[in-house]
């Protein structure tokens, strides 16, 4: 294989690695079915490519040819089943069992028929059946797309890419690898496109399930603008954070965030711009925090972050500084509700942020008092250059958070 062809296939296997990493991430977040589907899509297509490029360590030409026939039949049946699942045609158990049984029986029949033929003809039969499954899957995807399901148009593009890659790889295998590098390039690009489109579709499904899980967890108190707990649900979050099940108080880190210029933004550019600003601010907050931090809305202009069972106050201070640094970055807001203009915002806005930091470690501090005090400090922080206020135990008053060296000395 020429170096150019090797480079194209290298990009494809890089896409396989990225998709496997994404599947591991989805699995770790509890979405096991999404992770399994992504991993199987990547591994099945990679096995098909490796086999048809002649990279399997199989001795003997006849044995290698029959191995290719088996790989083509099994992987094409598996990919066809996963495509039907992605199109939503296998949501009912009896439909899934019926499709799985039909594909398994068809694959078994092709494998048995292949053993009655010479190795070369068996490979041709398996490649032809794989192409036929691809054409059938393409027709199914087009029919679903014409019924009004927009997501299936991505499936149509994915199946088309798969057919192009399948035809190129079959040609390469039947010709014994003696094909021009242009065919390798087209096949590799088509295979990479297939994985990329499948990843986009699965990511859409993953995002939908993540948001659905939040909605089911928060119920009517879910805030769709920020995808967080609403102000009412935040009160329950505070109560759960401050007390164990036995009623024993916990040491909780409280970070209140207040934004002072949302009212002016609404008067100048309307409610749509405010919703966009809240959406971006909440997304940046989620990227600023690590595990073990609960988040929720705090009024119309603020957010609340809680660190349960806080053992290291320095982590609380680092979190506050990270929040200020990220939220103060300017953002281009859209003032139109037209979907086509949502990403072409021309209004540059910078959040006027104030952050209040409170380590509620004293057993006599109540949850409501701690949140109220942190919120008051966040509004006082608007007057400080660092935009962070804390309760100075030595002075007995609210003050600006000093530099790291001064905090450590206290």
XYZ file of N, CA and C in Angstrom, residues 152-336:
555
model
N -33.237 11.122 10.384
C -32.944 10.009 9.490
C -32.229 10.457 8.218
N -32.277 11.741 7.902
C -31.476 12.188 6.749
C -29.989 12.007 7.033
N -29.601 12.161 8.278
C -28.212 11.850 8.647
C -27.942 10.369 8.481
N -28.933 9.537 8.813
C -28.770 8.100 8.610
C -28.648 7.763 7.125
N -29.380 8.472 6.284
C -29.265 8.263 4.830
C -27.841 8.552 4.368
N -27.293 9.684 4.834
C -25.910 10.024 4.464
C -24.926 8.997 4.998
N -25.167 8.488 6.220
C -24.267 7.492 6.792
C -24.295 6.192 5.999
N -25.491 5.750 5.604
C -25.590 4.509 4.835
C -24.959 4.676 3.459
N -25.128 5.843 2.853
C -24.496 6.085 1.552
C -22.972 5.993 1.667
N -22.416 6.621 2.699
C -20.965 6.521 2.919
C -20.544 5.075 3.153
N -21.363 4.339 3.911
C -21.036 2.947 4.178
C -21.031 2.135 2.882
N -21.991 2.400 1.976
C -22.037 1.671 0.710
C -20.812 1.964 -0.150
N -20.396 3.240 -0.168
C -19.207 3.600 -0.942
C -17.984 2.888 -0.384
N -17.821 2.908 0.956
C -16.678 2.235 1.576
C -16.743 0.724 1.356
N -17.946 0.169 1.444
C -18.115 -1.262 1.248
C -17.753 -1.687 -0.164
N -18.199 -0.907 -1.142
C -17.874 -1.238 -2.532
C -16.374 -1.133 -2.790
N -15.748 -0.073 -2.257
C -14.308 0.087 -2.460
C -13.500 -1.008 -1.793
N -13.861 -1.376 -0.558
C -13.134 -2.422 0.145
C -13.358 -3.793 -0.494
N -14.577 -4.039 -0.975
C -14.839 -5.315 -1.648
C -14.015 -5.421 -2.922
N -13.945 -4.355 -3.672
C -13.120 -4.334 -4.881
C -11.661 -4.602 -4.523
N -11.192 -3.947 -3.454
C -9.803 -4.140 -3.022
C -9.533 -5.587 -2.634
N -10.462 -6.214 -1.895
C -10.254 -7.590 -1.453
C -10.304 -8.566 -2.620
N -11.269 -8.389 -3.526
C -11.401 -9.308 -4.658
C -10.207 -9.183 -5.603
N -9.677 -7.953 -5.731
C -8.513 -7.739 -6.598
C -7.206 -8.094 -5.919
N -7.258 -8.565 -4.695
C -6.037 -8.947 -4.002
C -5.185 -7.782 -3.559
N -5.804 -6.621 -3.369
C -5.071 -5.440 -2.929
C -4.386 -4.668 -4.024
N -4.480 -5.116 -5.261
C -3.815 -4.438 -6.381
C -4.773 -3.420 -6.996
N -4.961 -2.322 -6.290
C -5.846 -1.248 -6.736
C -5.106 0.071 -6.593
N -5.497 1.108 -7.336
C -4.823 2.408 -7.223
C -5.091 3.062 -5.868
N -4.216 3.977 -5.481
C -4.360 4.624 -4.185
C -5.606 5.501 -4.129
N -6.086 5.967 -5.286
C -7.295 6.784 -5.282
C -8.493 6.012 -4.718
N -8.556 4.688 -5.032
C -9.651 3.893 -4.488
C -9.531 3.775 -2.972
N -8.311 3.619 -2.476
C -8.115 3.611 -1.021
C -8.555 4.934 -0.401
N -8.220 6.035 -1.060
C -8.573 7.344 -0.514
C -10.084 7.520 -0.431
N -10.787 7.156 -1.509
C -12.247 7.284 -1.512
C -12.869 6.383 -0.445
N -12.386 5.157 -0.349
C -12.925 4.222 0.644
C -12.672 4.709 2.064
N -11.466 5.205 2.325
C -11.143 5.684 3.670
C -11.967 6.911 4.035
N -12.116 7.842 3.091
C -12.919 9.035 3.373
C -14.379 8.673 3.611
N -14.892 7.718 2.820
C -16.276 7.299 3.023
C -16.452 6.617 4.374
N -15.503 5.759 4.762
C -15.590 5.095 6.059
C -15.495 6.102 7.207
N -14.620 7.101 7.056
C -14.509 8.142 8.081
C -15.787 8.964 8.154
N -16.367 9.284 6.992
C -17.631 10.015 6.982
C -18.745 9.240 7.657
N -18.769 7.927 7.431
C -19.778 7.097 8.094
C -19.660 7.191 9.611
N -18.434 7.061 10.122
C -18.249 7.141 11.572
C -18.598 8.524 12.107
N -18.215 9.562 11.360
C -18.496 10.925 11.830
C -20.003 11.175 11.920
N -20.751 10.724 10.915
C -22.193 10.947 10.927
C -22.853 10.134 12.034
N -22.424 8.888 12.201
C -22.973 8.075 13.275
C -22.685 8.707 14.636
N -21.482 9.271 14.776
C -21.140 9.933 16.041
C -22.040 11.134 16.294
N -22.344 11.908 15.242
C -23.227 13.064 15.400
C -24.623 12.623 15.809
N -25.124 11.561 15.167
C -26.459 11.063 15.496
C -26.505 10.552 16.933
N -25.496 9.789 17.329
C -25.469 9.264 18.688
C -25.290 10.379 19.714
N -24.535 11.423 19.352
C -24.384 12.557 20.274
C -25.718 13.271 20.473
N -26.499 13.418 19.390
C -27.822 13.994 19.539
C -28.700 13.160 20.458
N -28.623 11.853 20.295
C -29.371 10.957 21.167
C -28.847 11.049 22.599
N -27.542 11.129 22.768
C -26.931 11.231 24.090
C -27.371 12.524 24.789
N -27.329 13.645 24.072
C -27.732 14.925 24.664
C -29.199 14.896 25.067
N -30.011 14.280 24.218
C -31.432 14.182 24.534
C -31.658 13.381 25.814
N -30.953 12.267 25.979
C -31.129 11.439 27.168
C -30.600 12.129 28.418
N -29.512 12.891 28.273
C -28.985 13.638 29.424
C -30.012 14.661 29.894
N -30.584 15.409 28.951
C -31.572 16.417 29.328
C -32.838 15.758 29.860
N -33.243 14.638 29.260
C -34.421 13.935 29.749
C -34.215 13.446 31.171
N -33.019 12.968 31.474
C -32.742 12.508 32.831
C -32.811 13.669 33.823
N -32.338 14.845 33.427
C -32.438 16.005 34.304
C -33.891 16.409 34.510
N -34.676 16.379 33.433
C -36.084 16.739 33.552
C -36.801 15.772 34.498
N -36.510 14.475 34.347
C -37.172 13.495 35.203
C -36.712 13.615 36.651
N -35.482 14.045 36.859
C -34.971 14.192 38.230
C -35.533 15.439 38.901
N -35.627 16.549 38.158
C -36.064 17.808 38.750
C -37.565 18.017 38.634
N -38.206 17.346 37.692
C -39.647 17.488 37.530
C -40.029 18.862 37.019
N -41.164 19.394 37.480
C -41.609 20.717 37.006
C -40.653 21.842 37.370
N -39.739 21.593 38.316
C -38.802 22.633 38.721
C -37.595 22.733 37.811
N -37.558 21.946 36.732
C -36.427 22.005 35.803
C -36.492 23.303 35.001
N -35.353 23.965 34.893
C -35.262 25.224 34.162
C -34.672 24.951 32.780
N -35.477 25.004 31.711
C -34.938 24.662 30.383
C -33.958 25.681 29.834
N -33.969 26.905 30.336
C -33.054 27.924 29.816
C -31.620 27.596 30.216
N -31.426 27.293 31.483
C -30.075 27.011 31.978
C -29.804 25.515 32.124
N -30.831 24.685 31.935
C -30.705 23.234 32.115
C -30.181 22.900 33.512
N -30.703 23.640 34.481
C -30.363 23.437 35.888
C -31.649 23.354 36.708
N -31.465 23.181 38.010
C -32.591 23.286 38.928
C -33.106 24.719 38.930
N -34.412 24.869 39.043
C -34.974 26.205 39.169
C -34.749 26.723 40.592
N -35.200 27.953 40.833
C -34.998 28.549 42.155
C -35.717 27.738 43.227
N -36.921 27.243 42.924
C -37.661 26.461 43.919
C -36.968 25.138 44.226
N -36.471 24.480 43.183
C -35.791 23.202 43.387
C -34.452 23.387 44.086
N -33.828 24.570 43.936
C -32.554 24.837 44.599
C -32.706 24.777 46.113
N -33.871 25.195 46.620
C -34.095 25.111 48.061
C -34.022 23.686 48.571
N -34.571 22.740 47.821
C -34.458 21.346 48.222
C -33.014 20.854 48.122
N -32.290 21.338 47.107
C -30.881 20.965 46.967
C -30.087 21.447 48.188
N -30.380 22.660 48.657
C -29.673 23.205 49.820
C -29.954 22.368 51.060
N -31.223 22.020 51.260
C -31.556 21.212 52.427
C -30.878 19.859 52.415
N -30.796 19.240 51.238
C -30.139 17.936 51.142
C -28.638 18.053 51.339
N -28.054 19.199 50.959
C -26.608 19.356 51.076
C -26.165 19.625 52.510
N -27.012 20.303 53.300
C -26.585 20.721 54.633
C -26.819 19.658 55.699
N -27.637 18.684 55.409
C -27.957 17.717 56.457
C -27.874 16.300 55.927
N -27.308 15.431 56.764
C -27.329 14.008 56.466
C -28.731 13.469 56.756
N -28.905 12.177 56.454
C -30.203 11.571 56.708
C -30.508 11.501 58.201
N -29.478 11.458 59.041
C -29.710 11.400 60.484
C -29.828 12.781 61.102
N -29.792 13.825 60.283
C -29.953 15.176 60.785
C -28.682 15.846 61.225
N -27.558 15.190 61.130
C -26.286 15.771 61.565
C -25.817 16.796 60.538
N -25.428 18.005 60.959
C -25.001 19.030 60.000
C -23.673 18.675 59.351
N -23.480 19.197 58.147
C -22.262 18.964 57.379
C -21.537 20.280 57.130
N -20.245 20.183 56.831
C -19.485 21.347 56.392
C -19.710 21.512 54.890
N -20.297 22.633 54.500
C -20.697 22.858 53.112
C -20.044 24.143 52.613
N -19.485 24.070 51.416
C -18.972 25.262 50.766
C -20.041 25.883 49.886
N -20.287 27.165 50.064
C -21.352 27.871 49.350
C -20.719 28.933 48.456
N -21.064 28.897 47.172
C -20.616 29.907 46.208
C -21.854 30.463 45.526
N -22.143 31.729 45.770
C -23.280 32.404 45.149
C -22.768 33.314 44.043
N -23.427 33.266 42.903
C -23.053 34.071 41.733
C -24.204 35.008 41.418
N -23.926 36.283 41.302
C -24.938 37.276 40.959
C -24.453 38.085 39.759
N -25.346 38.336 38.801
C -25.031 39.079 37.584
C -25.846 40.364 37.612
N -25.179 41.497 37.574
C -25.857 42.774 37.790
C -26.424 43.399 36.526
N -25.946 43.013 35.350
C -26.346 43.735 34.140
C -27.326 42.963 33.264
N -28.038 41.997 33.818
C -29.061 41.303 33.039
C -30.281 42.195 32.791
N -30.639 43.004 33.781
C -31.796 43.904 33.622
C -31.544 44.925 32.503
N -30.339 45.487 32.499
C -30.015 46.442 31.434
C -29.980 45.766 30.068
N -29.499 44.524 30.034
C -29.474 43.788 28.765
C -30.888 43.565 28.233
N -31.811 43.252 29.130
C -33.196 43.038 28.687
C -33.816 44.328 28.168
N -33.552 45.444 28.817
C -34.121 46.708 28.371
C -33.557 47.146 27.022
N -32.303 46.800 26.759
C -31.675 47.216 25.514
C -31.977 46.275 24.353
N -31.976 44.974 24.614
C -32.029 44.015 23.514
C -33.152 42.989 23.629
N -33.947 43.023 24.697
C -35.078 42.120 24.785
C -34.790 40.862 25.584
N -35.878 40.123 25.822
C -35.777 38.929 26.653
C -34.998 37.816 25.970
N -35.041 37.756 24.634
C -34.309 36.693 23.940
C -32.817 36.783 24.211
N -32.274 38.000 24.250
C -30.851 38.168 24.537
C -30.529 37.744 25.964
N -31.443 38.016 26.904
C -31.219 37.597 28.291
C -31.216 36.076 28.393
N -32.156 35.433 27.709
C -32.185 33.969 27.720
C -30.903 33.391 27.138
N -30.391 34.006 26.063
C -29.134 33.550 25.476
C -27.985 33.730 26.466
N -27.971 34.875 27.165
C -26.910 35.126 28.148
C -26.962 34.118 29.289
N -28.163 33.814 29.784
C -28.293 32.825 30.853
C -27.880 31.440 30.369
N -28.225 31.106 29.145
C -27.857 29.803 28.584
C -26.337 29.644 28.523
N -25.646 30.685 28.025
C -24.197 30.629 27.912
C -23.549 30.632 29.299
N -24.063 31.450 30.199
C -23.496 31.514 31.546
C -23.610 30.182 32.265
N -24.764 29.544 32.156
C -24.935 28.240 32.799
C -24.008 27.197 32.187
N -23.840 27.231 30.867
C -22.933 26.280 30.223
C -21.498 26.494 30.692
N -21.093 27.744 30.849
C -19.739 28.015 31.330
C -19.569 27.587 32.782
N -20.615 27.743 33.574
C -20.536 27.283 34.959
C -20.337 25.778 35.023
N -21.058 25.051 34.191
C -20.905 23.593 34.207
C -19.496 23.178 33.822
N -18.877 23.933 32.918
C -17.502 23.608 32.529
C -16.492 24.048 33.585
N -16.894 24.925 34.483
C -15.967 25.427 35.500
C -15.858 24.506 36.701
N -16.881 23.709 36.941
C -16.914 22.916 38.164
C -16.456 21.497 37.873
N -16.054 20.824 38.921
C -15.659 19.421 38.829
C -16.712 18.577 39.538
N -16.407 17.334 39.781
C -17.357 16.452 40.441
C -17.597 16.843 41.882
N -18.778 16.515 42.376
C -19.117 16.811 43.755
C -19.648 18.196 44.001
N -19.970 18.955 42.930
C -20.499 20.306 43.068
C -21.929 20.311 42.532
N -22.889 20.731 43.369
C -24.285 20.857 42.967
C -24.547 22.286 42.520
N -25.389 22.436 41.479
C -25.666 23.751 40.917
C -27.162 23.963 40.784
N -27.589 25.216 40.860
C -28.985 25.558 40.670
C -29.156 27.055 40.490
N -30.361 27.446 40.029
C -30.666 28.864 39.894
C -30.869 29.478 41.268
N -30.527 30.756 41.382
C -30.726 31.510 42.620
C -31.349 32.842 42.233
N -32.681 32.894 42.215
C -33.362 34.088 41.755
C -33.294 34.204 40.249
N -33.612 35.388 39.739
C -33.610 35.622 38.295
C -32.235 36.007 37.759
N -31.315 36.372 38.634
C -30.029 36.896 38.160
C -28.841 36.187 38.792
N -29.041 34.996 39.330
C -27.926 34.364 40.023
C -27.954 32.858 39.957
N -26.865 32.272 40.447
C -26.690 30.829 40.507
C -26.094 30.479 41.864
N -26.297 29.233 42.262
C -25.775 28.761 43.535
C -25.001 27.472 43.302
N -23.792 27.405 43.861
C -22.947 26.219 43.784
C -22.655 25.750 45.202
N -22.805 24.446 45.437
C -22.598 23.877 46.760
C -21.587 22.746 46.682
N -20.629 22.766 47.599
C -19.660 21.684 47.747
C -20.018 20.918 49.005
N -20.537 19.712 48.824
C -20.962 18.923 49.973
C -19.749 18.352 50.716
N -19.907 18.278 52.035
C -18.874 17.675 52.892
C -17.490 18.224 52.556
N -17.398 19.546 52.566
C -16.159 20.222 52.182
C -15.084 19.998 53.242
N -13.945 19.534 52.785
C -12.822 19.290 53.681
C -11.663 20.242 53.450
N -11.580 20.832 52.260
C -10.467 21.705 51.921
C -11.014 23.061 51.472
N -10.940 24.102 52.319
C -11.459 25.421 51.920
C -10.753 26.000 50.694
N -9.509 25.583 50.444
C -8.800 26.114 49.279
C -9.494 25.726 47.976
N -10.138 24.554 47.967
C -10.877 24.168 46.767
C -12.035 25.123 46.510
N -12.675 25.589 47.576
C -13.765 26.549 47.445
C -13.275 27.855 46.836
N -12.115 28.313 47.276
C -11.554 29.558 46.758
C -11.135 29.402 45.299
N -10.529 28.259 44.958
C -10.150 28.016 43.566
C -11.375 27.979 42.664
N -12.449 27.385 43.165
C -13.686 27.341 42.384
C -14.229 28.738 42.132
N -14.222 29.579 43.155
C -14.724 30.949 42.988
C -13.903 31.715 41.958
N -12.588 31.595 42.017
C -11.743 32.304 41.051
C -11.947 31.762 39.638
N -12.123 30.446 39.506
C -12.361 29.877 38.179
C -13.692 30.364 37.612
N -14.710 30.488 38.454
C -16.016 30.970 38.003
C -15.925 32.401 37.499
N -15.251 33.261 38.247
C -15.112 34.668 37.820
C -14.336 34.758 36.510
N -13.243 34.027 36.410
C -12.419 34.101 35.198
C -13.187 33.632 33.967
N -14.027 32.602 34.108
C -14.742 32.080 32.937
C -15.956 32.932 32.585
N -16.694 33.388 33.600
C -17.924 34.124 33.308
C -17.673 35.523 32.802
N -16.513 36.088 33.069
C -16.238 37.453 32.619
C -15.790 37.526 31.165
N -15.647 36.393 30.510
C -15.282 36.426 29.099
C -16.452 36.937 28.267
N -16.199 37.796 27.284
C -17.305 38.322 26.472
C -17.942 37.243 25.610
N -19.202 37.444 25.274
C -19.942 36.507 24.443
C -20.769 37.289 23.428
N -20.885 36.745 22.214
C -21.705 37.359 21.168
C -23.118 36.811 21.295
N -24.058 37.695 21.636
C -25.437 37.286 21.858
C -26.273 37.515 20.610
N -27.258 36.639 20.433
C -28.223 36.791 19.351
C -29.470 37.477 19.889
N -29.973 38.438 19.156
C -31.185 39.149 19.553
C -32.385 38.739 18.715
N -32.210 37.716 17.878
C -33.287 37.246 17.002
C -33.706 35.848 17.429
